[in-house]
Amino acid sequence: MSDVYAEPATGADPTDPATLARYTTLRLGGAAGRLDTATSADEIVQKVQDAESRDEPVLVLAGGSNVVIGDQGFAGTVVLIRSRGLRVVAEDAETVTVRVEAGEPWDDLVAATVERGWSGLECLSGIPGSAGATPIQNVGAYGQEVAETITGVEAYDRTHGKVVRIDAADCGFAYRGSIFKYSDRWVVLSVDFRLARSPLSGPVRYVELARALGVEVGDRVPLIDARATVLRLRAGKGMVLDADDPDTRSVGSFFTNPVLEREAYELLRERAAGLGEPPAWPGAGDVVKVSAAWLIDKAGFGKGYVGPEGVAISSKHTLALTNRSGTASTAALVALAREIRDGVHDRFGVPLHPEPVLINCTI
């Protein structure tokens, strides 16, 4: 447990222990007014309560993989979540339910479930961040979402000052969203996942993954094969953290895939005439999810597109905005995001929305 004090500062000084750039995958963000580390659920609650007793704003930060923090930093208390551990809390012949502490590194958890023959998280391999962040964002990739396996979330309710357990049905899971996102009320302490006892993956749903595995969509493969292939695909897109690869200095996908009403989708098709059919997937009701990467690329922002101060679109993945230089400001990244958002809207009339949480900055 440690406490670090610092005056709020402009810019990111990597030698300053209170600089939040040290704790985010973008390596961007100014200083914290106060930085506390919590290594257990009880400590997390206590640190938040202590900040509230001082009438300070609170920012809870774990892996820092889905957050963009402004250059002015955060003037209140930042609680670093470093709780670890997982344990089986229920099991039967076909399933096992594992309770995971909020600070457990996500990919460590996925690796452990694959090794133990528990199916349900294998296609989420290689995603940076912590287990406690996954219900907030309803993390998903390659055809899996955590909402499919989460049975409940333990959280500290700041409004009522008590720890509660929230059933999955009450978490408001949606595409890259939940009741926890954009809300200061809840602090996630642990997450319960119900997984199948099986050496095989769930049915492969994602065409790219099926192709890479050499199977048909709907087939099942050994867990270890699914994990290895997902890791390889993600690494090829700069989506697995690598200190030697500046393309991984990002928050992953910066924009969500737009979900359009049928009429808006048909208008998009008209405006995209001559560019090919916009990649899209039908959703519930009469809506269509459209590829943000395709829109960005066709609007003139290809892989490697450079913005101010060395920020750039990843050379491997159109959806990732990177701090390639390692010395850029958050303002520069935000400027690039705005340029892309406005360019896509001008070209196709489709709004793009950021996927990460924005702290003291906005596009």
CSV table of C-alpha atoms in Angstrom, one decimal:
chain,number,residue,atom,x,y,z
A,1,MET,CA,0.0,0.0,0.0
A,2,SER,CA,1.4,3.4,-0.9
A,3,ASP,CA,0.4,7.0,-1.0
A,4,VAL,CA,1.9,9.5,-3.4
A,5,TYR,CA,1.2,13.3,-3.3
A,6,ALA,CA,1.7,15.7,-6.1
A,7,GLU,CA,0.4,19.0,-7.4
A,8,PRO,CA,-1.8,18.8,-10.5
A,9,ALA,CA,0.5,19.4,-13.5
A,10,THR,CA,0.2,20.0,-17.2
A,11,GLY,CA,1.9,17.4,-19.5
A,12,ALA,CA,3.2,13.9,-18.8
A,13,ASP,CA,6.5,13.6,-17.0
A,14,PRO,CA,7.5,9.9,-17.1
A,15,THR,CA,9.9,10.4,-14.1
A,16,ASP,CA,7.1,11.7,-11.8
A,17,PRO,CA,5.5,8.8,-9.8
A,18,ALA,CA,2.2,10.7,-9.8
A,19,THR,CA,2.0,11.2,-13.5
A,20,LEU,CA,-0.9,9.2,-14.8
A,21,ALA,CA,0.9,8.5,-18.1
A,22,ARG,CA,2.8,5.8,-16.2
A,23,TYR,CA,-0.4,3.9,-15.6
A,24,THR,CA,-2.1,4.0,-19.0
A,25,THR,CA,-1.4,2.0,-22.1
A,26,LEU,CA,-1.4,5.2,-24.1
A,27,ARG,CA,1.3,6.7,-21.9
A,28,LEU,CA,-0.6,9.9,-21.8
A,29,GLY,CA,-2.1,12.0,-19.0
A,30,GLY,CA,-1.0,14.6,-16.4
A,31,ALA,CA,-0.5,14.2,-12.7
A,32,ALA,CA,-2.8,13.0,-10.0
A,33,GLY,CA,-3.5,15.3,-7.0
A,34,ARG,CA,-3.1,12.2,-4.8
A,35,LEU,CA,-2.3,8.7,-5.9
A,36,ASP,CA,-3.3,5.7,-3.6
A,37,THR,CA,-2.8,2.0,-4.2
A,38,ALA,CA,-5.3,-0.6,-3.0
A,39,THR,CA,-4.4,-4.3,-3.0
A,40,SER,CA,-7.7,-5.8,-1.7
A,41,ALA,CA,-11.4,-5.2,-2.0
A,42,ASP,CA,-11.5,-3.8,1.6
A,43,GLU,CA,-8.6,-1.4,0.8
A,44,ILE,CA,-10.4,-0.2,-2.4
A,45,VAL,CA,-13.5,0.7,-0.4
A,46,GLN,CA,-11.4,2.3,2.3
A,47,LYS,CA,-9.4,4.4,-0.1
A,48,VAL,CA,-12.6,5.6,-1.8
A,49,GLN,CA,-14.2,6.4,1.5
A,50,ASP,CA,-11.1,8.3,2.7
A,51,ALA,CA,-11.2,10.5,-0.4
A,52,GLU,CA,-14.9,11.1,0.0
A,53,SER,CA,-14.3,12.2,3.6
A,54,ARG,CA,-11.8,14.8,2.3
A,55,ASP,CA,-14.4,15.9,-0.2
A,56,GLU,CA,-12.1,15.0,-3.1
A,57,PRO,CA,-13.2,13.7,-6.5
A,58,VAL,CA,-12.1,10.0,-7.1
A,59,LEU,CA,-10.8,8.3,-10.2
A,60,VAL,CA,-10.5,4.5,-10.0
A,61,LEU,CA,-7.8,3.2,-12.3
A,62,ALA,CA,-6.7,-0.4,-12.9
A,63,GLY,CA,-4.9,-1.5,-16.1
A,64,GLY,CA,-5.4,1.9,-17.8
A,65,SER,CA,-6.1,0.3,-21.1
A,66,ASN,CA,-9.4,1.9,-21.9
A,67,VAL,CA,-9.0,5.4,-20.6
A,68,VAL,CA,-7.7,8.7,-22.1
A,69,ILE,CA,-6.6,11.2,-19.4
A,70,GLY,CA,-6.2,14.9,-20.2
A,71,ASP,CA,-2.8,16.7,-20.0
A,72,GLN,CA,-4.0,18.5,-16.8
A,73,GLY,CA,-4.3,15.1,-15.1
A,74,PHE,CA,-6.8,14.6,-12.3
A,75,ALA,CA,-6.9,17.0,-9.4
A,76,GLY,CA,-8.5,14.6,-6.9
A,77,THR,CA,-7.5,11.1,-5.6
A,78,VAL,CA,-6.7,8.4,-8.1
A,79,VAL,CA,-7.1,4.9,-6.6
A,80,LEU,CA,-4.9,2.3,-8.3
A,81,ILE,CA,-6.6,-1.1,-8.2
A,82,ARG,CA,-4.0,-3.8,-7.5
A,83,SER,CA,-6.1,-6.6,-5.9
A,84,ARG,CA,-5.3,-10.0,-7.2
A,85,GLY,CA,-6.7,-13.6,-7.1
A,86,LEU,CA,-9.4,-15.9,-8.3
A,87,ARG,CA,-11.2,-18.7,-6.6
A,88,VAL,CA,-14.0,-21.2,-7.4
A,89,VAL,CA,-17.2,-20.3,-5.6
A,90,ALA,CA,-19.6,-22.8,-7.3
A,91,GLU,CA,-19.3,-25.8,-9.5
A,92,ASP,CA,-21.1,-28.8,-10.9
A,93,ALA,CA,-20.5,-31.5,-13.5
A,94,GLU,CA,-20.7,-29.1,-16.4
A,95,THR,CA,-19.7,-25.7,-15.2
A,96,VAL,CA,-17.5,-23.8,-12.7
A,97,THR,CA,-18.0,-20.3,-11.4
A,98,VAL,CA,-14.9,-18.4,-10.6
A,99,ARG,CA,-14.7,-15.2,-8.5
A,100,VAL,CA,-12.0,-12.9,-9.7
A,101,GLU,CA,-10.6,-9.8,-7.9
A,102,ALA,CA,-10.9,-6.5,-9.8
A,103,GLY,CA,-7.2,-6.0,-10.2
A,104,GLU,CA,-6.4,-9.4,-11.6
A,105,PRO,CA,-4.7,-8.9,-15.0
A,106,TRP,CA,-7.2,-10.0,-17.6
A,107,ASP,CA,-5.0,-12.1,-19.8
A,108,ASP,CA,-3.6,-13.9,-16.8
A,109,LEU,CA,-7.1,-14.9,-16.0
A,110,VAL,CA,-7.8,-16.1,-19.6
A,111,ALA,CA,-4.6,-18.1,-19.6
A,112,ALA,CA,-5.5,-19.7,-16.3
A,113,THR,CA,-9.0,-20.7,-17.5
A,114,VAL,CA,-7.6,-22.2,-20.7
A,115,GLU,CA,-5.0,-24.2,-18.8
A,116,ARG,CA,-7.7,-25.6,-16.5
A,117,GLY,CA,-10.0,-26.6,-19.3
A,118,TRP,CA,-12.7,-23.9,-18.6
A,119,SER,CA,-14.3,-22.6,-21.8
A,120,GLY,CA,-15.9,-19.2,-22.3
A,121,LEU,CA,-13.1,-16.6,-22.3
A,122,GLU,CA,-10.6,-18.0,-24.8
A,123,CYS,CA,-11.5,-15.7,-27.6
A,124,LEU,CA,-10.8,-12.7,-25.3
A,125,SER,CA,-7.1,-13.6,-25.0
A,126,GLY,CA,-4.5,-10.8,-25.2
A,127,ILE,CA,-6.8,-8.0,-24.2
A,128,PRO,CA,-4.9,-5.6,-21.9
A,129,GLY,CA,-6.4,-4.4,-18.6
A,130,SER,CA,-7.9,-5.9,-15.5
A,131,ALA,CA,-10.8,-8.3,-14.8
A,132,GLY,CA,-12.7,-5.6,-12.9
A,133,ALA,CA,-12.8,-3.4,-16.0
A,134,THR,CA,-14.4,-6.0,-18.3
A,135,PRO,CA,-18.0,-5.7,-17.1
A,136,ILE,CA,-17.8,-1.9,-17.3
A,137,GLN,CA,-17.1,-2.0,-21.0
A,138,ASN,CA,-18.8,-5.4,-21.6
A,139,VAL,CA,-15.5,-6.3,-23.2
A,140,GLY,CA,-15.8,-8.4,-26.4
A,141,ALA,CA,-13.7,-9.7,-29.3
A,142,TYR,CA,-13.7,-12.4,-31.9
A,143,GLY,CA,-17.3,-13.3,-31.2
A,144,GLN,CA,-17.3,-13.5,-27.4
A,145,GLU,CA,-18.5,-10.9,-24.8
A,146,VAL,CA,-18.0,-11.1,-21.1
A,147,ALA,CA,-21.7,-10.6,-20.6
A,148,GLU,CA,-22.2,-14.2,-21.8
A,149,THR,CA,-20.3,-15.6,-18.8
A,150,ILE,CA,-20.7,-13.0,-16.0
A,151,THR,CA,-23.2,-14.1,-13.4
A,152,GLY,CA,-22.7,-11.2,-11.0
A,153,VAL,CA,-20.5,-8.3,-10.0
A,154,GLU,CA,-19.5,-7.2,-6.5
A,155,ALA,CA,-19.3,-3.4,-6.3
A,156,TYR,CA,-19.1,-0.6,-3.8
A,157,ASP,CA,-22.2,1.6,-4.1
A,158,ARG,CA,-20.9,5.1,-3.4
A,159,THR,CA,-24.4,6.5,-3.3
A,160,HIS,CA,-25.5,4.3,-0.4
A,161,GLY,CA,-22.1,3.6,1.1
A,162,LYS,CA,-22.3,-0.2,1.0
A,163,VAL,CA,-20.9,-3.2,-0.9
A,164,VAL,CA,-23.5,-4.9,-3.0
A,165,ARG,CA,-23.7,-7.9,-5.4
A,166,ILE,CA,-25.4,-7.1,-8.7
A,167,ASP,CA,-26.8,-10.0,-10.8
A,168,ALA,CA,-25.8,-10.0,-14.5
A,169,ALA,CA,-29.4,-9.3,-15.5
A,170,ASP,CA,-29.2,-6.0,-13.6
A,171,CYS,CA,-25.9,-4.9,-15.0
A,172,GLY,CA,-27.5,-3.4,-18.1
A,173,PHE,CA,-25.0,-5.0,-20.5
A,174,ALA,CA,-25.1,-3.7,-24.0
A,175,TYR,CA,-22.7,-3.3,-26.9
A,176,ARG,CA,-19.5,-2.0,-25.2
A,177,GLY,CA,-21.6,-0.7,-22.3
A,178,SER,CA,-23.2,-1.4,-18.9
A,179,ILE,CA,-24.6,0.5,-15.9
A,180,PHE,CA,-21.0,0.9,-14.7
A,181,LYS,CA,-19.8,2.9,-17.6
A,182,TYR,CA,-19.8,6.7,-17.4
A,183,SER,CA,-21.0,6.4,-13.8
A,184,ASP,CA,-19.2,7.4,-10.6
A,185,ARG,CA,-21.6,5.4,-8.4
A,186,TRP,CA,-20.1,2.0,-8.7
A,187,VAL,CA,-16.6,0.7,-7.9
A,188,VAL,CA,-16.2,-2.9,-9.1
A,189,LEU,CA,-14.5,-5.1,-6.5
A,190,SER,CA,-14.8,-8.6,-8.0
A,191,VAL,CA,-16.6,-10.4,-10.9
A,192,ASP,CA,-18.1,-13.9,-11.1
A,193,PHE,CA,-17.7,-15.8,-14.3
A,194,ARG,CA,-19.6,-19.1,-15.1
A,195,LEU,CA,-17.5,-21.2,-17.5
A,196,ALA,CA,-18.1,-24.6,-19.1
A,197,ARG,CA,-15.9,-27.5,-18.2
A,198,SER,CA,-14.7,-28.4,-21.7
A,199,PRO,CA,-11.4,-28.7,-23.5
A,200,LEU,CA,-13.1,-27.2,-26.5
A,201,SER,CA,-13.9,-23.6,-27.3
A,202,GLY,CA,-17.4,-22.3,-27.7
A,203,PRO,CA,-18.7,-22.4,-31.3
A,204,VAL,CA,-16.4,-20.1,-33.3
A,205,ARG,CA,-18.5,-17.2,-34.5
A,206,TYR,CA,-16.1,-14.8,-36.0
A,207,VAL,CA,-15.3,-15.3,-39.7
A,208,GLU,CA,-11.7,-14.1,-39.5
A,209,LEU,CA,-11.0,-16.4,-36.5
A,210,ALA,CA,-12.6,-19.4,-38.2
A,211,ARG,CA,-10.5,-18.8,-41.3
A,212,ALA,CA,-7.3,-18.5,-39.3
A,213,LEU,CA,-8.1,-21.7,-37.5
A,214,GLY,CA,-9.0,-23.5,-40.7
A,215,VAL,CA,-12.5,-24.4,-39.6
A,216,GLU,CA,-16.1,-23.4,-40.4
A,217,VAL,CA,-18.1,-20.8,-38.4
A,218,GLY,CA,-19.9,-22.8,-35.7
A,219,ASP,CA,-17.1,-25.3,-35.2
A,220,ARG,CA,-15.4,-25.8,-31.9
A,221,VAL,CA,-11.6,-26.1,-31.5
A,222,PRO,CA,-9.2,-27.0,-28.6
A,223,LEU,CA,-9.0,-24.1,-26.1
A,224,ILE,CA,-5.3,-23.8,-26.5
A,225,ASP,CA,-5.7,-23.4,-30.3
A,226,ALA,CA,-8.3,-20.8,-30.0
A,227,ARG,CA,-6.2,-18.8,-27.6
A,228,ALA,CA,-3.0,-19.1,-29.6
A,229,THR,CA,-4.7,-18.0,-32.8
A,230,VAL,CA,-6.5,-15.0,-31.2
A,231,LEU,CA,-3.1,-13.9,-29.7
A,232,ARG,CA,-1.5,-14.2,-33.1
A,233,LEU,CA,-4.3,-12.2,-34.8
A,234,ARG,CA,-4.2,-9.5,-32.2
A,235,ALA,CA,-0.5,-9.2,-32.3
A,236,GLY,CA,-0.7,-8.8,-36.0
A,237,LYS,CA,-2.9,-5.8,-35.4
A,238,GLY,CA,-0.8,-4.3,-32.7
A,239,MET,CA,-3.4,-5.2,-30.1
A,240,VAL,CA,-1.1,-7.1,-27.7
A,241,LEU,CA,1.0,-4.9,-25.5
A,242,ASP,CA,4.7,-4.9,-26.6
A,243,ALA,CA,7.1,-2.4,-25.2
A,244,ASP,CA,9.1,-2.6,-28.4
A,245,ASP,CA,6.1,-1.9,-30.7
A,246,PRO,CA,4.9,1.7,-30.6
A,247,ASP,CA,1.7,0.6,-32.4
A,248,THR,CA,0.6,-1.0,-29.1
A,249,ARG,CA,0.8,2.4,-27.2
A,250,SER,CA,-2.9,2.8,-27.6
A,251,VAL,CA,-6.3,2.0,-26.0
A,252,GLY,CA,-7.1,-0.6,-28.7
A,253,SER,CA,-10.1,0.4,-30.8
A,254,PHE,CA,-10.7,4.1,-30.3
A,255,PHE,CA,-14.2,4.2,-31.9
A,256,THR,CA,-17.1,1.9,-31.5
A,257,ASN,CA,-18.8,0.4,-34.6
A,258,PRO,CA,-21.8,2.6,-35.4
A,259,VAL,CA,-25.2,1.0,-35.0
A,260,LEU,CA,-27.6,2.5,-37.5
A,261,GLU,CA,-31.3,2.3,-38.2
A,262,ARG,CA,-32.1,0.7,-41.5
A,263,GLU,CA,-32.9,4.1,-43.2
A,264,ALA,CA,-29.5,5.5,-42.1
A,265,TYR,CA,-27.7,2.5,-43.3
A,266,GLU,CA,-29.3,2.8,-46.7
A,267,LEU,CA,-28.2,6.4,-46.9
A,268,LEU,CA,-24.7,5.3,-46.0
A,269,ARG,CA,-24.8,2.8,-48.9
A,270,GLU,CA,-25.8,5.6,-51.3
A,271,ARG,CA,-23.0,7.9,-50.1
A,272,ALA,CA,-20.5,5.0,-50.3
A,273,ALA,CA,-21.4,4.2,-54.0
A,274,GLY,CA,-18.2,3.2,-55.9
A,275,LEU,CA,-16.3,2.3,-52.7
A,276,GLY,CA,-17.8,-1.2,-52.3
A,277,GLU,CA,-20.4,-2.5,-49.9
A,278,PRO,CA,-19.8,-1.2,-46.3
A,279,PRO,CA,-19.2,-4.2,-44.1
A,280,ALA,CA,-22.1,-4.5,-41.8
A,281,TRP,CA,-23.9,-7.0,-39.4
A,282,PRO,CA,-27.6,-7.1,-38.7
A,283,GLY,CA,-28.6,-6.4,-35.1
A,284,ALA,CA,-31.7,-6.9,-33.0
A,285,GLY,CA,-34.7,-5.3,-34.5
A,286,ASP,CA,-34.1,-3.3,-37.7
A,287,VAL,CA,-30.6,-2.0,-36.9
A,288,VAL,CA,-27.3,-2.6,-38.6
A,289,LYS,CA,-23.8,-2.4,-37.0
A,290,VAL,CA,-21.3,-0.9,-39.5
A,291,SER,CA,-17.5,-1.3,-39.5
A,292,ALA,CA,-15.9,1.9,-38.1
A,293,ALA,CA,-12.6,0.8,-39.5
A,294,TRP,CA,-14.0,0.7,-43.0
A,295,LEU,CA,-15.6,4.2,-42.6
A,296,ILE,CA,-12.3,5.6,-41.4
A,297,ASP,CA,-10.2,4.1,-44.1
A,298,LYS,CA,-12.6,5.1,-46.9
A,299,ALA,CA,-12.8,8.7,-45.5
A,300,GLY,CA,-9.1,9.0,-46.2
A,301,PHE,CA,-7.6,8.0,-42.9
A,302,GLY,CA,-5.6,4.9,-43.6
A,303,LYS,CA,-3.2,2.9,-41.5
A,304,GLY,CA,-0.2,5.0,-40.4
A,305,TYR,CA,-2.0,8.3,-40.9
A,306,VAL,CA,0.0,10.9,-38.9
A,307,GLY,CA,-1.4,13.6,-36.7
A,308,PRO,CA,0.3,16.3,-34.6
A,309,GLU,CA,3.2,15.5,-32.3
A,310,GLY,CA,3.7,12.1,-33.6
A,311,VAL,CA,0.3,10.6,-32.8
A,312,ALA,CA,-0.9,8.4,-35.6
A,313,ILE,CA,-3.4,5.7,-36.7
A,314,SER,CA,-1.7,2.4,-36.0
A,315,SER,CA,0.2,1.0,-39.0
A,316,LYS,CA,-1.5,-2.3,-38.3
A,317,HIS,CA,-5.1,-1.4,-37.4
A,318,THR,CA,-7.2,1.5,-38.6
A,319,LEU,CA,-9.2,1.7,-35.3
A,320,ALA,CA,-6.2,2.2,-33.0
A,321,LEU,CA,-4.9,5.7,-32.4
A,322,THR,CA,-1.4,5.6,-31.0
A,323,ASN,CA,1.1,7.7,-29.1
A,324,ARG,CA,3.8,6.5,-31.5
A,325,SER,CA,6.4,9.1,-30.5
A,326,GLY,CA,5.9,8.4,-26.8
A,327,THR,CA,6.3,12.1,-26.2
A,328,ALA,CA,2.9,13.4,-27.5
A,329,SER,CA,0.2,15.2,-25.5
A,330,THR,CA,-3.3,14.1,-24.9
A,331,ALA,CA,-4.4,17.2,-26.8
A,332,ALA,CA,-2.6,16.0,-29.9
A,333,LEU,CA,-4.4,12.6,-29.7
A,334,VAL,CA,-7.7,14.3,-29.2
A,335,ALA,CA,-7.1,16.5,-32.2
A,336,LEU,CA,-6.5,13.5,-34.3
A,337,ALA,CA,-9.6,11.8,-33.0
A,338,ARG,CA,-11.7,14.9,-33.9
A,339,GLU,CA,-10.2,15.1,-37.3
A,340,ILE,CA,-11.1,11.5,-38.0
A,341,ARG,CA,-14.6,11.8,-36.5
A,342,ASP,CA,-15.4,15.0,-38.5
A,343,GLY,CA,-13.9,13.5,-41.7
A,344,VAL,CA,-16.1,10.4,-41.4
A,345,HIS,CA,-19.2,12.4,-40.7
A,346,ASP,CA,-18.5,14.8,-43.6
A,347,ARG,CA,-17.9,11.9,-46.0
A,348,PHE,CA,-20.6,9.5,-44.9
A,349,GLY,CA,-23.0,11.3,-42.5
A,350,VAL,CA,-22.3,8.7,-39.8
A,351,PRO,CA,-21.3,9.8,-36.3
A,352,LEU,CA,-18.4,8.0,-34.6
A,353,HIS,CA,-18.3,7.7,-30.8
A,354,PRO,CA,-15.2,7.0,-28.7
A,355,GLU,CA,-14.9,3.7,-27.0
A,356,PRO,CA,-12.5,4.6,-24.1
A,357,VAL,CA,-13.6,6.6,-21.1
A,358,LEU,CA,-12.4,10.2,-21.5
A,359,ILE,CA,-11.1,12.0,-18.3
A,360,ASN,CA,-10.7,15.8,-18.4
A,361,CYS,CA,-10.6,15.7,-22.2
A,362,THR,CA,-13.3,15.5,-24.9
A,363,ILE,CA,-13.6,15.1,-28.6
